[in-house]
Structure formats: structure tokens, C-alpha cells
Tab-separated table of C-alpha atoms in Angstrom:
chain	number	residue	atom	x	y	z
A	179	MET	CA	-12.680	-28.173	-8.076
A	180	SER	CA	-10.106	-25.343	-5.827
A	181	THR	CA	-9.853	-23.502	-9.140
A	182	ILE	CA	-13.910	-23.225	-9.478
A	183	LYS	CA	-14.175	-22.571	-5.763
A	184	THR	CA	-11.658	-19.809	-6.130
A	185	LYS	CA	-13.216	-18.244	-8.876
A	186	ILE	CA	-16.459	-18.297	-7.362
A	187	LYS	CA	-15.403	-16.683	-4.028
A	188	ARG	CA	-13.642	-14.184	-6.305
A	189	LEU	CA	-17.049	-13.464	-8.241
A	190	ILE	CA	-19.061	-13.030	-4.805
A	191	LYS	CA	-16.098	-10.532	-3.527
A	192	ILE	CA	-16.673	-8.406	-6.700
A	193	LEU	CA	-20.689	-8.521	-6.965
A	194	THR	CA	-21.087	-7.660	-3.352
A	195	GLY	CA	-18.482	-4.909	-3.566
A	196	GLN	CA	-16.295	-6.090	-0.993
A	197	VAL	CA	-12.932	-5.801	-2.815
A	198	ALA	CA	-14.268	-1.892	-4.287
A	199	HIS	CA	-11.165	0.084	-2.430
A	200	LEU	CA	-8.811	-2.405	-4.298
A	201	SER	CA	-9.768	-1.218	-7.935
A	202	LYS	CA	-6.781	-0.118	-9.667
A	203	THR	CA	-6.374	3.669	-10.149
A	204	VAL	CA	-3.433	3.763	-12.396
A	205	GLU	CA	-2.699	1.812	-15.859
A	206	VAL	CA	1.373	0.509	-16.213
A	207	LYS	CA	3.216	-2.452	-17.185
A	208	LYS	CA	2.895	-5.159	-14.643
A	209	LYS	CA	4.458	-8.479	-14.278
A	210	TRP	CA	3.773	-11.220	-11.445
A	211	TYR	CA	6.647	-12.177	-9.758
A	212	GLY	CA	7.232	-15.211	-7.740
A	213	ASN	CA	5.065	-18.367	-7.158
A	214	ALA	CA	1.088	-18.648	-7.178
A	215	TYR	CA	1.249	-18.723	-2.854
A	216	GLY	CA	4.395	-16.062	-2.426
A	217	GLY	CA	4.477	-13.655	-5.318
A	218	PHE	CA	3.193	-10.092	-6.072
A	219	TYR	CA	2.944	-8.015	-9.264
A	220	LEU	CA	5.309	-5.192	-10.027
A	221	CYS	CA	6.168	-2.449	-12.624
A	222	PRO	CA	9.788	-3.795	-14.167
A	223	ASN	CA	9.814	-0.913	-16.210
A	224	PHE	CA	11.574	1.046	-13.503
A	225	LEU	CA	14.110	-1.737	-12.190
A	226	ASN	CA	17.706	-2.280	-13.194
A	227	GLU	CA	20.506	-3.809	-11.768
A	228	ASN	CA	21.211	-1.203	-8.965
A	229	SER	CA	18.117	-1.050	-7.624
A	230	VAL	CA	17.419	-1.803	-4.037
A	231	VAL	CA	14.547	-4.047	-2.828
A	232	TYR	CA	13.502	-4.614	0.448
A	233	SER	CA	11.576	-7.944	1.044
A	234	PHE	CA	9.815	-8.317	4.738
A	235	GLY	CA	8.572	-11.329	5.362
A	236	ILE	CA	10.642	-14.396	3.799
A	237	GLY	CA	9.036	-17.630	5.860
A	238	GLU	CA	10.009	-20.161	3.488
A	239	ASP	CA	9.429	-18.655	0.382
A	240	ILE	CA	11.869	-17.016	-2.038
A	241	SER	CA	10.209	-17.243	-5.300
A	242	PHE	CA	9.793	-13.607	-5.389
A	243	ASP	CA	13.038	-12.217	-4.366
A	244	LEU	CA	14.637	-14.705	-6.637
A	245	ALA	CA	12.305	-13.733	-9.830
A	246	VAL	CA	13.088	-9.906	-9.200
A	247	ILE	CA	17.188	-11.222	-9.093
A	248	GLU	CA	17.018	-13.054	-12.071
A	249	ASN	CA	15.265	-10.702	-13.986
A	250	HIS	CA	16.787	-7.658	-13.213
A	251	LYS	CA	20.078	-8.792	-11.716
A	252	CYS	CA	19.867	-6.260	-8.384
A	253	HIS	CA	20.040	-6.568	-4.533
A	254	VAL	CA	17.579	-7.884	-2.754
A	255	TYR	CA	17.357	-7.574	0.923
A	256	GLY	CA	15.422	-10.117	2.997
A	257	PHE	CA	13.974	-9.424	6.701
A	258	ASP	CA	12.501	-11.920	9.161
A	259	PRO	CA	12.430	-12.676	12.316
A	260	THR	CA	10.632	-15.641	12.527
A	261	PRO	CA	12.550	-18.519	14.230
A	262	LYS	CA	11.412	-21.248	11.273
A	263	SER	CA	12.344	-18.802	8.417
A	264	ILE	CA	15.918	-18.003	10.160
A	265	GLU	CA	16.802	-21.414	10.445
A	266	TRP	CA	15.722	-22.319	6.679
A	267	ILE	CA	17.599	-19.744	5.347
A	268	ARG	CA	20.699	-20.679	7.318
A	269	ASN	CA	20.377	-24.063	5.886
A	270	ASN	CA	19.672	-22.938	2.338
A	271	GLN	CA	23.025	-23.541	0.637
A	272	PHE	CA	21.877	-22.053	-3.027
A	273	LEU	CA	20.887	-18.326	-1.815
A	274	PRO	CA	22.482	-15.926	-4.818
A	275	LYS	CA	25.211	-13.612	-3.813
A	276	ASN	CA	22.914	-10.465	-4.320
A	277	PHE	CA	20.246	-11.694	-1.812
A	278	SER	CA	21.028	-10.230	1.651
A	279	PHE	CA	19.132	-11.842	4.927
A	280	PHE	CA	18.699	-9.948	8.041
A	281	GLU	CA	17.489	-11.631	11.220
A	282	TYR	CA	14.758	-8.982	12.052
A	283	GLY	CA	11.433	-7.717	11.435
A	284	ILE	CA	9.966	-4.307	10.696
A	285	ALA	CA	7.831	-2.389	13.392
A	286	ASP	CA	6.734	1.074	14.184
A	287	LYS	CA	9.324	1.457	16.602
A	288	SER	CA	12.812	-0.508	17.073
A	289	GLY	CA	13.129	-2.647	20.164
A	290	ILE	CA	12.734	-6.126	21.203
A	291	LYS	CA	9.062	-7.144	20.939
A	292	GLU	CA	7.091	-10.002	21.855
A	293	PHE	CA	6.678	-12.305	19.099
A	294	TYR	CA	3.616	-14.610	18.651
A	295	LEU	CA	4.438	-18.167	17.072
A	296	PRO	CA	1.513	-19.708	15.102
A	297	LYS	CA	-1.259	-21.780	16.854
A	298	ASN	CA	-0.230	-25.141	14.544
A	299	SER	CA	3.219	-25.764	15.153
A	300	GLU	CA	3.415	-26.811	11.571
A	301	TYR	CA	2.911	-23.592	10.156
A	302	ILE	CA	5.756	-21.449	9.984
A	303	SER	CA	4.588	-17.782	10.237
A	304	GLY	CA	4.252	-15.653	13.501
A	305	SER	CA	3.695	-12.223	14.389
A	306	TYR	CA	4.100	-9.378	16.734
A	307	ILE	CA	0.616	-8.542	16.060
A	308	LYS	CA	-2.178	-10.515	17.657
A	309	GLN	CA	-4.470	-11.992	15.391
A	310	GLU	CA	-6.221	-15.410	14.983
A	311	ASN	CA	-3.638	-17.481	13.622
A	312	VAL	CA	-0.900	-17.207	16.512
A	313	SER	CA	-0.905	-18.215	19.948
A	314	ASP	CA	-1.242	-15.994	22.982
A	315	GLU	CA	0.952	-18.413	24.846
A	316	GLN	CA	3.687	-19.651	22.606
A	317	LYS	CA	5.646	-16.036	22.130
A	318	ILE	CA	9.537	-15.092	22.104
A	319	PRO	CA	11.422	-12.202	22.281
A	320	VAL	CA	12.659	-11.047	18.429
A	321	GLU	CA	14.446	-7.916	17.684
A	322	MET	CA	12.438	-5.205	15.451
A	323	LYS	CA	13.762	-2.390	13.456
A	324	SER	CA	11.574	1.014	12.110
A	325	MET	CA	11.905	1.553	8.447
A	326	SER	CA	14.333	4.849	9.523
A	327	ASP	CA	16.428	2.810	11.612
A	328	ILE	CA	16.546	-0.044	8.672
A	329	VAL	CA	17.760	2.443	5.926
A	330	ALA	CA	20.027	4.575	8.196
A	331	ILE	CA	21.910	1.042	8.947
A	332	LEU	CA	22.083	-0.121	5.364
A	333	GLY	CA	22.707	3.430	3.769
A	334	HIS	CA	20.388	3.605	1.304
A	335	LYS	CA	18.796	6.956	-0.232
A	336	GLN	CA	16.046	5.627	-2.162
A	337	ILE	CA	14.453	2.013	-2.216
A	338	ASP	CA	12.664	0.972	-5.678
A	339	ILE	CA	10.434	-1.755	-4.251
A	340	VAL	CA	9.355	-2.444	-0.461
A	341	LYS	CA	7.494	-5.871	-0.572
A	342	MET	CA	5.731	-6.465	2.675
A	343	ASP	CA	3.892	-10.070	4.182
A	344	ILE	CA	4.102	-9.494	7.723
A	345	GLU	CA	0.997	-11.211	8.881
A	346	GLY	CA	-0.978	-8.666	9.959
A	347	ALA	CA	1.351	-6.350	11.380
A	348	GLU	CA	1.053	-4.334	7.715
A	349	TYR	CA	-1.508	-1.790	9.451
A	350	GLY	CA	0.295	-0.791	12.372
A	351	ILE	CA	3.589	0.153	10.250
A	352	ILE	CA	1.872	2.096	7.603
A	353	ASP	CA	2.644	5.384	9.415
A	354	SER	CA	6.517	4.720	10.139
A	355	LEU	CA	6.731	3.426	6.659
A	356	LEU	CA	5.321	6.512	4.947
A	357	ALA	CA	7.566	8.581	7.500
A	358	CYS	CA	10.577	7.100	6.414
A	359	PRO	CA	13.155	10.100	5.172
A	360	VAL	CA	13.799	8.026	1.675
A	361	THR	CA	12.018	7.726	-1.627
A	362	ILE	CA	10.067	4.236	-2.107
A	363	ASN	CA	8.989	3.863	-5.678
A	364	GLN	CA	6.230	0.951	-5.551
A	365	ILE	CA	4.721	-0.651	-2.402
A	366	LEU	CA	3.647	-3.860	-2.361
A	367	ILE	CA	1.706	-5.359	0.702
A	368	GLU	CA	-0.295	-8.718	1.305
A	369	PHE	CA	-3.153	-7.206	3.622
A	370	HIS	CA	-4.634	-10.050	6.040
A	371	ASP	CA	-7.814	-8.670	6.509
A	372	ARG	CA	-9.031	-11.979	7.177
A	373	PHE	CA	-7.492	-12.536	10.299
A	374	PHE	CA	-9.380	-9.613	12.045
A	375	ALA	CA	-12.964	-8.553	13.178
A	376	ASP	CA	-13.100	-5.185	11.005
A	377	LYS	CA	-11.568	-6.844	8.063
A	378	GLU	CA	-11.703	-4.676	5.129
A	379	LYS	CA	-11.678	-1.269	7.104
A	380	LYS	CA	-7.956	-1.827	8.096
A	381	SER	CA	-7.130	-1.907	4.647
A	382	ILE	CA	-9.094	0.757	3.413
A	383	ASN	CA	-7.323	3.059	6.174
A	384	VAL	CA	-4.046	2.416	4.728
A	385	ILE	CA	-4.894	2.739	1.088
A	386	ILE	CA	-6.220	6.031	2.112
A	387	LYS	CA	-2.768	6.951	3.876
A	388	LEU	CA	-1.149	5.764	1.014
A	389	ARG	CA	-3.120	7.697	-1.584
A	390	ASP	CA	-2.477	10.885	0.460
A	391	HIS	CA	1.350	10.365	-0.030
A	392	GLY	CA	0.945	9.772	-3.596
A	393	TYR	CA	0.762	6.016	-4.457
A	394	GLU	CA	-1.995	4.120	-6.619
A	395	ILE	CA	-2.783	0.709	-6.827
A	396	PHE	CA	-1.709	-0.567	-10.061
A	397	GLY	CA	-1.889	-4.352	-9.507
A	398	VAL	CA	-4.177	-6.584	-7.437
A	399	SER	CA	-4.012	-10.688	-7.303
A	400	ASP	CA	-6.716	-12.871	-7.794
A	401	SER	CA	-7.253	-13.873	-4.161
A	402	PHE	CA	-7.318	-9.689	-3.894
A	403	GLU	CA	-4.843	-9.959	-0.726
A	404	GLU	CA	-1.283	-8.931	-2.704
A	405	VAL	CA	-2.068	-5.532	-3.685
A	406	SER	CA	0.849	-3.126	-5.345
A	407	PHE	CA	1.236	0.453	-4.950
A	408	ILE	CA	3.419	2.816	-7.135
A	409	LYS	CA	4.400	6.413	-6.577
A	410	LYS	CA	2.458	8.675	-9.035
A	411	ALA	CA	5.450	10.732	-9.350
A	412	LEU	CA	7.555	7.999	-10.942
A	413	LEU	CA	5.047	8.134	-14.038
A	414	LYS	CA	5.418	11.731	-15.448
A	415	ASN	CA	7.659	10.714	-17.883
A	416	TYR	CA	5.871	7.148	-18.401
């Protein structure tokens, strides 16, 4: 029954034009990495054992990260300041050696920020952005870093994949991400339009900015929430 409801919702979004801005603008090989909840499309053709992958927003699901490591033997760097995520990682005894975890998140500027915890205490994901799923009262200070500072600390000159599932904060960091002085080949974003009153307008603005910087959409999930972009210059000899 849930599958039927999902298909109906998807069809309604298509027919009403709600997701017209999420149409693919380039055709490349794509493959789904991770489970249905925590996965994304990526283009595997440009990945190898030397690739660098940044995964922002871990929660308690590293199915995407494990799939990347299994398929390409490369190093994945995970980031999440959420208390439950940090505890889960610390207690996980089966992390592969080429998965590194950092107990801070990504923001437009580095520093200590107020981090809002979920209204439902059984949930995991919080955000430093106020949105409908987080509590105004339940908040803690957490460390956040800009993309430029992160790559300076880790010493990377190029990043093959940046994946972001950061609970609505994606809209506020896109400018600083694009200003980062390194090449990013693929950007995978879970859009959280559903958390905000202006909904798809936020995602449209991000898509415009990404296209202005040479990125095209090549993969969109069935829910229209996980959207994958690739640097068009990468496809010259594709």
C-alpha cells in the first residue's frame, strides 16, 4: 500500500509541475549507492581508489558511504555534529579503515553554533537551521566548519564527491561551498523543501547557483528529494 501511495504522490508532483525544476539536464551513467532511505545516485565512471568523498550528515546510516568504499576502495570522510550520530559511530566496531569520521558539521562560516535537536526525542537528526522538525528549546552548542576550512585542514586539492543530507542547512551553505578553492566533481544534495513555507523556491535558487557554476542534474530519486549534480567540464571527454 505504501508503494502505491508513493507512486501516486510522485505522479501528482509530475503532473502539477511541482518538480519541473528537478528535470535531468545531462545524460551520464548513474548508479544508486546506499539503501532506499540514505542513498543517492552518483556517476561511477569518474571514481577510483584515489577518489576523495565528503559525506555531510551521517545520522545512523552509512549505507551510502559503505557502498562507495565497497565499489571503489576509496576514502570517505564523514561529518556530523549530532550527539546520537557521534555516539553511534563511537560504538560501531565495524567501520572500514578507509572511513574517517569528524565530530563537526558544515556551515557557511566556522565556529560554535546553536544546534537544534529534534522535537521527537526518538529521532536522530537535528540542525543549526530552525525548521519544523526541530525544537526551539532543545539546543546545544556544536562545532561547525566552512568548506574552505575543512579542505585546508584535510589538505585536499580536489574532491570527487560531496554528499549533503544536512536537514535544511543545505540552502544556507551553497554559496560558501561554491566559493571553496577546490574542484568538486559531483555534488549530491537531499533537499528539505518540506520543512519550509516557501518549499521548492529554496531548491530552485540552489539549482540556479549550481548551474551558474557549471553543474548539471544527472540523477533524481523517486522521492524527488535526493538530487545529483555533476561538473559539466568533467564530461568533455565522456
